[in-house]
mmCIF file of the C-alpha atoms, coordinates in Angstrom:
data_MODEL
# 
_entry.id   MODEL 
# 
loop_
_atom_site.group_PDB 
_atom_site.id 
_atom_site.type_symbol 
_atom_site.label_atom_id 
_atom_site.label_alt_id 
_atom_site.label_comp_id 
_atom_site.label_asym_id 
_atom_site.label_entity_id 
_atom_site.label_seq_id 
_atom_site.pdbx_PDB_ins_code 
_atom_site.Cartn_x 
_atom_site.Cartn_y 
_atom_site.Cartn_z 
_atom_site.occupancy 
_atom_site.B_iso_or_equiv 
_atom_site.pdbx_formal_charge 
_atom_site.auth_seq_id 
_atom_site.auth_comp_id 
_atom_site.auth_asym_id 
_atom_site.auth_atom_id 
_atom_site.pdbx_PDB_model_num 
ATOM 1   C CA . UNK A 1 1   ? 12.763  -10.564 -5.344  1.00 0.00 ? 1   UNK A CA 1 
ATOM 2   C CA . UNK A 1 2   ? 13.727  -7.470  -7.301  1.00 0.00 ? 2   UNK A CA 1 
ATOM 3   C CA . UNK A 1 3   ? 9.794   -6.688  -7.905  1.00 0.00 ? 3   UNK A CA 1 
ATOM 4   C CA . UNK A 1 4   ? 9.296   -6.167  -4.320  1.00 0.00 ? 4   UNK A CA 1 
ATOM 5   C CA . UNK A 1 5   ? 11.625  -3.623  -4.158  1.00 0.00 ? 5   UNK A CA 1 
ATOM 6   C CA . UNK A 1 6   ? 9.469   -1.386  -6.653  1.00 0.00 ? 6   UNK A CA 1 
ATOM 7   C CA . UNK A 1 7   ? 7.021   -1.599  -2.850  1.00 0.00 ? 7   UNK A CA 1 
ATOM 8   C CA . UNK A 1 8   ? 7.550   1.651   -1.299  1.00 0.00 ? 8   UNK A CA 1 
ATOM 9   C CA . UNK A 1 9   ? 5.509   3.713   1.725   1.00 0.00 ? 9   UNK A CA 1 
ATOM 10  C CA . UNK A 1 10  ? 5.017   7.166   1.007   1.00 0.00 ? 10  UNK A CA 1 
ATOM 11  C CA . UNK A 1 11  ? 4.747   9.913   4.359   1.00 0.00 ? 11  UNK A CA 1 
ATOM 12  C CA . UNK A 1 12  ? 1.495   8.396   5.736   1.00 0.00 ? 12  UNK A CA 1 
ATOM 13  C CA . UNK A 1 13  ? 2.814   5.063   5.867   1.00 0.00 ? 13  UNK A CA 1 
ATOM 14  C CA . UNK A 1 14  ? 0.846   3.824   3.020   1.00 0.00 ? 14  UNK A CA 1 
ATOM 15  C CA . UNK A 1 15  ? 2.053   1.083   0.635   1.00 0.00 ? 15  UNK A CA 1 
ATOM 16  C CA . UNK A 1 16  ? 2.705   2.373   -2.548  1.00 0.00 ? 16  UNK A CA 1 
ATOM 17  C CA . UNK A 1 17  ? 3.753   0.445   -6.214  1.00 0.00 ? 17  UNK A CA 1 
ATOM 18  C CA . UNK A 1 18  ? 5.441   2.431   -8.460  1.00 0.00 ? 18  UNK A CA 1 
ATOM 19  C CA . UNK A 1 19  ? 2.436   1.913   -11.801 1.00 0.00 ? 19  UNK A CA 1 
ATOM 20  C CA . UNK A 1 20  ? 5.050   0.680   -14.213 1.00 0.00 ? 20  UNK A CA 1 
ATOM 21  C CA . UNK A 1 21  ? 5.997   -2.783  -12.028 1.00 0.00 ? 21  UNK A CA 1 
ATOM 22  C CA . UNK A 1 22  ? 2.155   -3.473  -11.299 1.00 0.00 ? 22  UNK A CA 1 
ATOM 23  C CA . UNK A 1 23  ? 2.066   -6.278  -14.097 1.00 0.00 ? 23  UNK A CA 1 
ATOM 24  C CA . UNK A 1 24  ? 4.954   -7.738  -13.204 1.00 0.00 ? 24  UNK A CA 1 
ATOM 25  C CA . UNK A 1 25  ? 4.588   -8.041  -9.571  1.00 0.00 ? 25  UNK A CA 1 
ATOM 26  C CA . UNK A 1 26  ? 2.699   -11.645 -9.191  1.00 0.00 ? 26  UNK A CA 1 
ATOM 27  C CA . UNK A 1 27  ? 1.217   -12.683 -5.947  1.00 0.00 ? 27  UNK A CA 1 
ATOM 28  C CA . UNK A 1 28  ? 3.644   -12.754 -2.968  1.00 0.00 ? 28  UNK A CA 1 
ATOM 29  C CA . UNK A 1 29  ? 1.824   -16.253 -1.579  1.00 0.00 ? 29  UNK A CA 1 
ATOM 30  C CA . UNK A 1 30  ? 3.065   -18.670 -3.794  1.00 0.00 ? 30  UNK A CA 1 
ATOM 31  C CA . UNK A 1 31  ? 1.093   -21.507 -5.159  1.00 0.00 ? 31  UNK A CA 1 
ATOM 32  C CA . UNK A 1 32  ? 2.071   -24.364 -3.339  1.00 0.00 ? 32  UNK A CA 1 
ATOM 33  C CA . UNK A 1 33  ? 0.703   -22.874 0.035   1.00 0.00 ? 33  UNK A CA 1 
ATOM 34  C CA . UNK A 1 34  ? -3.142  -23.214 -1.914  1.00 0.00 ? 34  UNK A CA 1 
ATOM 35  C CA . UNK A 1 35  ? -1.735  -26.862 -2.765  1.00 0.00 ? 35  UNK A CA 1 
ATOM 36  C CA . UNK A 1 36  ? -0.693  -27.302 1.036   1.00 0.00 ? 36  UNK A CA 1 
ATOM 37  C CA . UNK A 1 37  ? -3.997  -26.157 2.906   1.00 0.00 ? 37  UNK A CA 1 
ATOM 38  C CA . UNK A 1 38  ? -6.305  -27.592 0.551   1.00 0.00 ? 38  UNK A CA 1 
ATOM 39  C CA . UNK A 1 39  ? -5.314  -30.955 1.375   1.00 0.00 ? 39  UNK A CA 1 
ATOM 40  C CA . UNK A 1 40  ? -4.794  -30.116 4.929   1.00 0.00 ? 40  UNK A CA 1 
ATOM 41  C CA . UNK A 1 41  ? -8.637  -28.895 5.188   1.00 0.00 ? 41  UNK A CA 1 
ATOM 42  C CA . UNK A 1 42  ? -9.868  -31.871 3.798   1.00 0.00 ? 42  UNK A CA 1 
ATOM 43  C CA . UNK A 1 43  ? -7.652  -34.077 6.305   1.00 0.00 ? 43  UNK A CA 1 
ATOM 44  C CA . UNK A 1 44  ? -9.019  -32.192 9.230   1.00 0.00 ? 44  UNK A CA 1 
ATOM 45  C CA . UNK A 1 45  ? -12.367 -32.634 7.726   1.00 0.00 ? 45  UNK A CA 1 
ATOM 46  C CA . UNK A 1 46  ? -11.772 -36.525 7.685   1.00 0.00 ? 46  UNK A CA 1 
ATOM 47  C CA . UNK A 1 47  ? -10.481 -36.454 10.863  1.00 0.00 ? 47  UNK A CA 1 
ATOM 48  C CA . UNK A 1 48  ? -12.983 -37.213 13.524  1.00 0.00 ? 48  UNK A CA 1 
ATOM 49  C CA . UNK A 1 49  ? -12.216 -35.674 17.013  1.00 0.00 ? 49  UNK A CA 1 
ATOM 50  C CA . UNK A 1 50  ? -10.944 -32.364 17.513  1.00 0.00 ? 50  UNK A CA 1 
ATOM 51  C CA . UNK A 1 51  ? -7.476  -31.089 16.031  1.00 0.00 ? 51  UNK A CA 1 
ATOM 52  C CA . UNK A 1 52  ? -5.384  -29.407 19.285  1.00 0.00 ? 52  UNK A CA 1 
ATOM 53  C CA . UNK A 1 53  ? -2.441  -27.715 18.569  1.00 0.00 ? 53  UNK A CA 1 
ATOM 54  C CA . UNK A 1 54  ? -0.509  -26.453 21.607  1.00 0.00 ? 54  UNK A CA 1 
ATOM 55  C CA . UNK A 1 55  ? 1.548   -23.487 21.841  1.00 0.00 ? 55  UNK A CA 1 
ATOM 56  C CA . UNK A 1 56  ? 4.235   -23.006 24.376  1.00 0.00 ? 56  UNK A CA 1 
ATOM 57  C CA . UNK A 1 57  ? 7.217   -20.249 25.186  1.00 0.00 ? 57  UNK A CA 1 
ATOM 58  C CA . UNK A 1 58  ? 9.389   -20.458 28.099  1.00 0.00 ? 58  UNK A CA 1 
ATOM 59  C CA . UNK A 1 59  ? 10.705  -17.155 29.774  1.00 0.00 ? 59  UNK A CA 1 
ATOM 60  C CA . UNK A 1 60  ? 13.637  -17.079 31.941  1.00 0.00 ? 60  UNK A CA 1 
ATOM 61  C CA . UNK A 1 61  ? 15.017  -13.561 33.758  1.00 0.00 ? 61  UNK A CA 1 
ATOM 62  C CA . UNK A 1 62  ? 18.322  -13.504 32.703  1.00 0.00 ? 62  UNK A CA 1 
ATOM 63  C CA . UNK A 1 63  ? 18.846  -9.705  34.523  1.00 0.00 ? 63  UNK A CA 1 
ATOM 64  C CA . UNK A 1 64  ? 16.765  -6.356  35.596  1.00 0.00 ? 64  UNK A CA 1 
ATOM 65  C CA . UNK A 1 65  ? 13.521  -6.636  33.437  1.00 0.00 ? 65  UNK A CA 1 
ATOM 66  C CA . UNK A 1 66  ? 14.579  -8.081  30.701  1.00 0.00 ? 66  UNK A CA 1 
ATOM 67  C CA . UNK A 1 67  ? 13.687  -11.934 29.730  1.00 0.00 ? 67  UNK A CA 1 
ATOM 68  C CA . UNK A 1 68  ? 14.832  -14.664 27.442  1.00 0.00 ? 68  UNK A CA 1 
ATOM 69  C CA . UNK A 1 69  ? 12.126  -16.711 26.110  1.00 0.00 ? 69  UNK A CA 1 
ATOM 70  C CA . UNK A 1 70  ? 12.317  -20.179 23.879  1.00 0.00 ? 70  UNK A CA 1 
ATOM 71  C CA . UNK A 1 71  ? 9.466   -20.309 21.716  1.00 0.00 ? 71  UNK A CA 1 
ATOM 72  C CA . UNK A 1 72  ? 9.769   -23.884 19.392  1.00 0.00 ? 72  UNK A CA 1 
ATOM 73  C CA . UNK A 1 73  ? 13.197  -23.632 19.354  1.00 0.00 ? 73  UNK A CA 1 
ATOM 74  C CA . UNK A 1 74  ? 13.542  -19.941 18.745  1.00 0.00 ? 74  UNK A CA 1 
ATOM 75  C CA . UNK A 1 75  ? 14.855  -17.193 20.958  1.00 0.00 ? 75  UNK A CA 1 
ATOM 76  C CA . UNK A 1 76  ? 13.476  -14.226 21.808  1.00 0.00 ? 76  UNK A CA 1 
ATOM 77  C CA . UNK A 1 77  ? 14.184  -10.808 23.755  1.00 0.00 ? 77  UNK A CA 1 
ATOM 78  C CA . UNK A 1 78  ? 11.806  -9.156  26.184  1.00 0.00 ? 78  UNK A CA 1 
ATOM 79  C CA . UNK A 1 79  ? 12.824  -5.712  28.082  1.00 0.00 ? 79  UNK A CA 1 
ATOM 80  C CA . UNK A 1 80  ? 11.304  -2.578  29.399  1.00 0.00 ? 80  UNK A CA 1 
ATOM 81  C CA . UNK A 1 81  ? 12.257  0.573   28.295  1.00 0.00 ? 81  UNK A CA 1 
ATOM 82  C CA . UNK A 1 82  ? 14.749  2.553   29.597  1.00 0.00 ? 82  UNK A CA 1 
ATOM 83  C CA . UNK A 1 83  ? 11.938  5.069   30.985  1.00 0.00 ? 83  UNK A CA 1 
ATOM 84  C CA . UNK A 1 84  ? 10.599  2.351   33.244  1.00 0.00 ? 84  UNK A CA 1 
ATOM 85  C CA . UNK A 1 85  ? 14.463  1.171   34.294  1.00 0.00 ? 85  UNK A CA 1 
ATOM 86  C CA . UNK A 1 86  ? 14.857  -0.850  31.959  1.00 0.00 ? 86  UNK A CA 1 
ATOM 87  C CA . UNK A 1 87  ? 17.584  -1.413  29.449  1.00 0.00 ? 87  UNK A CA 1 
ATOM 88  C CA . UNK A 1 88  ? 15.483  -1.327  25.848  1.00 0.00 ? 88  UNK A CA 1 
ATOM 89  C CA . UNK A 1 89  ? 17.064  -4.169  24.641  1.00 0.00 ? 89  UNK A CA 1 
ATOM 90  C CA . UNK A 1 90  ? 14.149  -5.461  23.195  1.00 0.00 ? 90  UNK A CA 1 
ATOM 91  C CA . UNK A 1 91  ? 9.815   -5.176  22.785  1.00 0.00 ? 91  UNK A CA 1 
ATOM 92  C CA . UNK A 1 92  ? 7.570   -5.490  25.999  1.00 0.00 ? 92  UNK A CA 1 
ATOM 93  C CA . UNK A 1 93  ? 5.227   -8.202  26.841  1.00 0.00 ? 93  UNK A CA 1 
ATOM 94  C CA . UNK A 1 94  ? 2.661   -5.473  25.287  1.00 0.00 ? 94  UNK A CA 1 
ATOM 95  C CA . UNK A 1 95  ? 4.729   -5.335  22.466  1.00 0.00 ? 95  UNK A CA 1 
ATOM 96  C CA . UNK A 1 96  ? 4.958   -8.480  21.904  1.00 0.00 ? 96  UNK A CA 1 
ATOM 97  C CA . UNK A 1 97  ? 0.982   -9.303  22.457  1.00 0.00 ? 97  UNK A CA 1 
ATOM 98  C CA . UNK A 1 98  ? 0.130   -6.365  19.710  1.00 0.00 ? 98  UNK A CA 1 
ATOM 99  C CA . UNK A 1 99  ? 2.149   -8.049  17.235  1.00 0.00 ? 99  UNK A CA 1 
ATOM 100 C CA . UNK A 1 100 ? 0.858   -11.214 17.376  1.00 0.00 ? 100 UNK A CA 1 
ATOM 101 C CA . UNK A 1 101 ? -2.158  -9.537  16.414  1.00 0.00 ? 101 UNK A CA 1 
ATOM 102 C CA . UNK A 1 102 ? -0.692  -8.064  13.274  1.00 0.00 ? 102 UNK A CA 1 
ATOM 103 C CA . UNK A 1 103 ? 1.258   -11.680 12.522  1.00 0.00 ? 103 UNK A CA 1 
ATOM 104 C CA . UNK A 1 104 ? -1.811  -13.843 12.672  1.00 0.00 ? 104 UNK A CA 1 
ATOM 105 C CA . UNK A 1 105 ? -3.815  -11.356 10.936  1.00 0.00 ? 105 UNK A CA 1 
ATOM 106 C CA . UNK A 1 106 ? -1.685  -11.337 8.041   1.00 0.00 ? 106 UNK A CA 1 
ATOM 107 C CA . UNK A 1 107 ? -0.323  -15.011 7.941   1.00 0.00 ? 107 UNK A CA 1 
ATOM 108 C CA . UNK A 1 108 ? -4.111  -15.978 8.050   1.00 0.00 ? 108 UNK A CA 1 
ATOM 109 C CA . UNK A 1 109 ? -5.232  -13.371 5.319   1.00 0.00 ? 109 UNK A CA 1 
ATOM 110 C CA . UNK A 1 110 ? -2.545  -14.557 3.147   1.00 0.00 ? 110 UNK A CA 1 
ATOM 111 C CA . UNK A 1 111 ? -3.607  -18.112 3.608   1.00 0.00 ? 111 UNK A CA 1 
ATOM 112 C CA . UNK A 1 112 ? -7.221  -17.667 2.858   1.00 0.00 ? 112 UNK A CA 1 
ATOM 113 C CA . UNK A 1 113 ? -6.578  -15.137 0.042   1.00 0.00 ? 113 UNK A CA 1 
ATOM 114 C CA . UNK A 1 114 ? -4.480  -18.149 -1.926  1.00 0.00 ? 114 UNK A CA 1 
ATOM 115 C CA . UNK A 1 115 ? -7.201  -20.352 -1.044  1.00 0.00 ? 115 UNK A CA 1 
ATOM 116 C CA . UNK A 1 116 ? -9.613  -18.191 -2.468  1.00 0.00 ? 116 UNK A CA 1 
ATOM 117 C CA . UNK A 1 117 ? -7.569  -16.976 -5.558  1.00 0.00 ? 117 UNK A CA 1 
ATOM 118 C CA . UNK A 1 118 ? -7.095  -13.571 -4.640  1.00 0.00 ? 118 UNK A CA 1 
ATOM 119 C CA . UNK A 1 119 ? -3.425  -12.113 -5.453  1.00 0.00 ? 119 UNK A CA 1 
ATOM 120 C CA . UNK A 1 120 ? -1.610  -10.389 -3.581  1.00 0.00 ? 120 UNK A CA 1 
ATOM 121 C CA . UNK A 1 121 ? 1.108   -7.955  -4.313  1.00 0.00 ? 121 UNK A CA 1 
ATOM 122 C CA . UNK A 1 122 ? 1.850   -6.261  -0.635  1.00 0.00 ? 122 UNK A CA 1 
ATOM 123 C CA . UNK A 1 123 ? 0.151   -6.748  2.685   1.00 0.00 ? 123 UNK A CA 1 
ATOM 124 C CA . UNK A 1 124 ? 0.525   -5.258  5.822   1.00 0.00 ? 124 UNK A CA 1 
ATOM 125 C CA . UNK A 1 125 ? -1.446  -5.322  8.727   1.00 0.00 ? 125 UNK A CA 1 
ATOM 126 C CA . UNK A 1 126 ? -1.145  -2.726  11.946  1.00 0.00 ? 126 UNK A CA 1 
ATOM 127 C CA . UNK A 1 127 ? -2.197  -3.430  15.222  1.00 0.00 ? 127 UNK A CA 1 
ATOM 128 C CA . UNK A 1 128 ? -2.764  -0.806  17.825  1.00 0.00 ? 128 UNK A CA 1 
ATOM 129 C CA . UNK A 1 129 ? -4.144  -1.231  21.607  1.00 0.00 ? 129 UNK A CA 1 
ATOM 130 C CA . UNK A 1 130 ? -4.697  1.108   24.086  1.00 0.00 ? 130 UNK A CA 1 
ATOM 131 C CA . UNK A 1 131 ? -4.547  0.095   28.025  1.00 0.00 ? 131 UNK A CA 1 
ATOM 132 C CA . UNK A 1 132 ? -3.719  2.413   31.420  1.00 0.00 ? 132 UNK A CA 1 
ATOM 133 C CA . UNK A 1 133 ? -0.824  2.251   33.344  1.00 0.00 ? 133 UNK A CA 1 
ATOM 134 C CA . UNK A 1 134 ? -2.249  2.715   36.687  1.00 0.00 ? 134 UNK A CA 1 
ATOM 135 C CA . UNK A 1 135 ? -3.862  -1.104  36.297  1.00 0.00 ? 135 UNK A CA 1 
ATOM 136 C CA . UNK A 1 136 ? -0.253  -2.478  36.769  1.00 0.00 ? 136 UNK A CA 1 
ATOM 137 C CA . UNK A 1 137 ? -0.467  -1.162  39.942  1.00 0.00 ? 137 UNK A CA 1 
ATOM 138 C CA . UNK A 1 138 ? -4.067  -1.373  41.337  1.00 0.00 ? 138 UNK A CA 1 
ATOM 139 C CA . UNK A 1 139 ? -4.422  2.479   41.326  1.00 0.00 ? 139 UNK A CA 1 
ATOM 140 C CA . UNK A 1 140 ? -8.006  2.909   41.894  1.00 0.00 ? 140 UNK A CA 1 
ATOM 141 C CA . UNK A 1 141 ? -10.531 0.991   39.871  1.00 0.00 ? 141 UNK A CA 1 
ATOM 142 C CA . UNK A 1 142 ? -8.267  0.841   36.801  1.00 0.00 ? 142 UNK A CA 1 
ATOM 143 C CA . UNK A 1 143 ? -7.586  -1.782  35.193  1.00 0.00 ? 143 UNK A CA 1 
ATOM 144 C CA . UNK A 1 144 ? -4.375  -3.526  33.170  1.00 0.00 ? 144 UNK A CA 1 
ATOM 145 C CA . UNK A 1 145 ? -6.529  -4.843  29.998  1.00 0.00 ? 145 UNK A CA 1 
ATOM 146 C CA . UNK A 1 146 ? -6.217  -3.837  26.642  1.00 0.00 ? 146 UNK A CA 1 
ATOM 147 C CA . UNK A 1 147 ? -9.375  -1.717  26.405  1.00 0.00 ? 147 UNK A CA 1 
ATOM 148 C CA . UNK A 1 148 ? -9.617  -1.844  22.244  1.00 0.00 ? 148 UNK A CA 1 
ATOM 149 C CA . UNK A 1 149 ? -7.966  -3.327  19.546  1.00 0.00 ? 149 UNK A CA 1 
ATOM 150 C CA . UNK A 1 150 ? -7.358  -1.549  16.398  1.00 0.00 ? 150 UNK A CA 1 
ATOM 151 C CA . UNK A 1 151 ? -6.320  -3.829  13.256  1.00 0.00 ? 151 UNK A CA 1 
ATOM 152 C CA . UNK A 1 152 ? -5.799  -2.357  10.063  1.00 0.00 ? 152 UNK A CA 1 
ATOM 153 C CA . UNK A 1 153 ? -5.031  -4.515  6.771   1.00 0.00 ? 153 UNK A CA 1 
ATOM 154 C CA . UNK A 1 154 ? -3.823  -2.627  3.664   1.00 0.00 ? 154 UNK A CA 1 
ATOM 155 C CA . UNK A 1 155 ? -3.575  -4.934  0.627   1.00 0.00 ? 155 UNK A CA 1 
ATOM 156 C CA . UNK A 1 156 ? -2.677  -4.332  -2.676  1.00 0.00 ? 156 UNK A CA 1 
ATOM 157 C CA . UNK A 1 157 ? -3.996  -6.904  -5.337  1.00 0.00 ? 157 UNK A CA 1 
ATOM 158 C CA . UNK A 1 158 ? -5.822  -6.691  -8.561  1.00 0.00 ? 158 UNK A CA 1 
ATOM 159 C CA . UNK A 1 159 ? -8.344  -8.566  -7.824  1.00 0.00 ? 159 UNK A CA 1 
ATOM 160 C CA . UNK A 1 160 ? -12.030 -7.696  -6.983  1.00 0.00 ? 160 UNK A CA 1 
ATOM 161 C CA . UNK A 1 161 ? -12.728 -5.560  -4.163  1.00 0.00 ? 161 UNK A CA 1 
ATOM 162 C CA . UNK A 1 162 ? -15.602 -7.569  -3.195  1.00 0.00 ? 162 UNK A CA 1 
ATOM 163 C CA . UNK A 1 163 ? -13.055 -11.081 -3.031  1.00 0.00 ? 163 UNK A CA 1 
ATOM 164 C CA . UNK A 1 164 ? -10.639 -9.219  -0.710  1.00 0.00 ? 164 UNK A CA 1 
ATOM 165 C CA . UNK A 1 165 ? -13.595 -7.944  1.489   1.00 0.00 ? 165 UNK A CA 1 
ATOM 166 C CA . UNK A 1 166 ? -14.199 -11.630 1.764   1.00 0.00 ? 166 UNK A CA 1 
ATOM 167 C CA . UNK A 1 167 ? -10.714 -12.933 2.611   1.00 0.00 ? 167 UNK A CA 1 
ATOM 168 C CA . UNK A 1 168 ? -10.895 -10.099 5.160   1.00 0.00 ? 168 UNK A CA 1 
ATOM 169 C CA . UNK A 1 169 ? -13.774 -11.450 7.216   1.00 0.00 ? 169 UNK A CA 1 
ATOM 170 C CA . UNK A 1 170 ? -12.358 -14.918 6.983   1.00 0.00 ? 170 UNK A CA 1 
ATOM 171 C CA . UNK A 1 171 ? -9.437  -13.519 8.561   1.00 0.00 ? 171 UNK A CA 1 
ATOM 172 C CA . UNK A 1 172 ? -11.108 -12.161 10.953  1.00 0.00 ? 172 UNK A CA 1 
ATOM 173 C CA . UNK A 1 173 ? -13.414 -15.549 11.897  1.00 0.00 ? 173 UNK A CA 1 
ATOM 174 C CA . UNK A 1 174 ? -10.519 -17.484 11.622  1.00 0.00 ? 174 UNK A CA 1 
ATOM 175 C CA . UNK A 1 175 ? -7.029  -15.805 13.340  1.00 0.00 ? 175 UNK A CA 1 
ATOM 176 C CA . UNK A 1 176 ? -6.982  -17.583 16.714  1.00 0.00 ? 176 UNK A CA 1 
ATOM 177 C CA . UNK A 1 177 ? -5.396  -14.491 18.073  1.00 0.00 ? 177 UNK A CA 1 
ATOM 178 C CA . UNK A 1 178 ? -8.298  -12.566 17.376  1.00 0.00 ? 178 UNK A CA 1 
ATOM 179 C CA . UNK A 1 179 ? -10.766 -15.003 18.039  1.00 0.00 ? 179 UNK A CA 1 
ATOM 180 C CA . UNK A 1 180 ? -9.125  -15.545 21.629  1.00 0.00 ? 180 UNK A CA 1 
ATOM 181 C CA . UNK A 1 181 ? -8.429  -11.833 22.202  1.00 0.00 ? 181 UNK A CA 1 
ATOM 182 C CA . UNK A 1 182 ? -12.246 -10.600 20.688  1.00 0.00 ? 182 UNK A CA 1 
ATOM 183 C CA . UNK A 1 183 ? -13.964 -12.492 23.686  1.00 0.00 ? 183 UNK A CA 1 
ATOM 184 C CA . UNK A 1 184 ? -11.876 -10.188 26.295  1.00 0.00 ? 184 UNK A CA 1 
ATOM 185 C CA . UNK A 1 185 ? -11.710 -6.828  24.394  1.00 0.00 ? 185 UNK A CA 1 
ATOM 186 C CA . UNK A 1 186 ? -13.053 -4.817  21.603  1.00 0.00 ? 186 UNK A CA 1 
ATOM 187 C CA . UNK A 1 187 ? -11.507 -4.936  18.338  1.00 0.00 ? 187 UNK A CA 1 
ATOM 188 C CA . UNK A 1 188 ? -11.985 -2.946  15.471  1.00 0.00 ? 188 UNK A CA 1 
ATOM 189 C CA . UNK A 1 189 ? -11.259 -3.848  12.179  1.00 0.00 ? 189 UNK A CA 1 
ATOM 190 C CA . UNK A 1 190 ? -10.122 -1.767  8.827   1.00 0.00 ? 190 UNK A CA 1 
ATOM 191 C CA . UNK A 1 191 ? -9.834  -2.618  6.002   1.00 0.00 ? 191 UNK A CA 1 
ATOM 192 C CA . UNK A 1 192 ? -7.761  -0.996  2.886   1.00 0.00 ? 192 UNK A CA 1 
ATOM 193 C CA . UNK A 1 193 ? -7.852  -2.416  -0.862  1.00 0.00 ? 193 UNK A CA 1 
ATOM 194 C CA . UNK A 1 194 ? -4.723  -0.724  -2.703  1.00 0.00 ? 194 UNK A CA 1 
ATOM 195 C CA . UNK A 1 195 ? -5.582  2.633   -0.844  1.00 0.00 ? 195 UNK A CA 1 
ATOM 196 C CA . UNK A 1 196 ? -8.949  2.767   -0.534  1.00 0.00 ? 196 UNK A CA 1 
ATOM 197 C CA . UNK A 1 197 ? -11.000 2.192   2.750   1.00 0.00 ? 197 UNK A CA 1 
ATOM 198 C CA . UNK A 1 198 ? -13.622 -0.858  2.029   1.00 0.00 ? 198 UNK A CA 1 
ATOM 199 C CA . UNK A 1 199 ? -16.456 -1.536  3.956   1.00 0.00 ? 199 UNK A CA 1 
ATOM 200 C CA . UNK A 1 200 ? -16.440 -4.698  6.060   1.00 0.00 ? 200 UNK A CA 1 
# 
C-alpha cells in the first residue's frame, strides 16, 4: 500500500500524515471484516449456551533462559537479556504480556471501529507497565505484579471525535486482555484522535 507509506512518526513518536495524502488514504480495516463480525454477532446471539474459545502456547527450554513456545502453530522466542545472563535473543515473558495488551487493544478497536463506521487511517496503541524486581525474589514485602497499566491509542481518522471516543470504550469493555488483566491491576487508558488528547 503506497498510501501508507505517506504514515510517518515525527521525534515524539507521534503518527503523522503528510496533509496532501489525507484524501486518499481510505480506512486501513477493510470492508469485509464489518461483513464478517456482523454475521458472527448475530450467530453468537442465536446461539444459546456460552461461546468458549480456548487459548493455549506451549514453552519448551531449549538452553540458559531462553524458551521456544508453539502458539496455534506458530513459533515464538522468549529470552532474558543479556544483563540478567541471558542471551537477548528475543522479548521476556514481561515483554511479551505488555504486548498483548497493545495487540488486543488495537485488533479489537479496529474491529469495533468498522463495525461502527469509523475510518481509520493509522492506529497504534502503546502499552506500558511498571512492576519491581525484588518480587521475583521475595525481597521483603514486594511483590512481582504489574502494579499499573498504561494504554495509549493514537488514531488518525476523519471521522467524529465523539464516534472514536466511542469505539475507544468498546475497546476497552471488550479486549479480553484487558478485561482479564483490569480485575488484577490498574489500568489507565489514553486516548489520542489524530493528535489530540480526547477525554474518555
Amino acid at each position: 500500500m503506497e498510501d501508507w507509506q505517506a504514515i510517518r512518526k515525527d521525534s515524539l513518536g507521534k503518527l503523522n500524515i503528510l496533509f496532501s495524502s489525507v484524501e486518499k488514504i481510505m480506512s486501513i480495516v477493510p470492508s469485509i471484516v464489518k461483513t464478517i463480525f456482523t454475521k458472527r454477532i448475530q450467530d453468537l446471539k442465536a446461539q444459546e449456551t456460552e461461546a468458549i474459545a480456548t487459548n493455549k502456547a506451549t514453552a519448551r527450554l531449549i538452553g540458559n533462559q531462553k524458551s521456544e513456545g508453539i502458539v496455534r502453530g506458530f513459533t515464538l522466542i522468549q529470552d532474558e537479556p543479556e544483563s540478567v545472563a541471558g542471551t537477548g535473543t528475543g522479548p521476556t515473558p514481561a515483554d511479551f504480556l505488555i504486548a498483548s495488551v497493545a495487540f488486543c487493544e488495537n485488533v479489537v478497536f479496529a474491529r469495533n471501529a468498522v463495525l461502527n463506521d469509523l475510518d481509520i487511517q493509522a492506529l497504534e496503541t502503546t502499552a506500558s507497565g511498571d512492576w519491581d524486581m525484588k518480587g521475583l525474589f521475595e525481597i521483603g514485602s514486594a511483590n512481582p505484579s504489574f502494579r499499573s497499566i498504561l494504554v495509549e491509542i493514537r488514531v488518525r481518522t476523519n471521522g467524529p471525535i465523539k464516534k472514536a471516543v466511542e469505539v475507544a470504550r468498546m475497546t476497552h469493555n471488550r479486549c479480553p486482555v484487558h478485561a482479564t488483566l483490569k480485575k488484577a491491576t490498574k489500568m489507565t487508558f489514553k486516548l489520542f484522535v489524530n493528535d489530540v488528547e480526547a477525554s474518555l
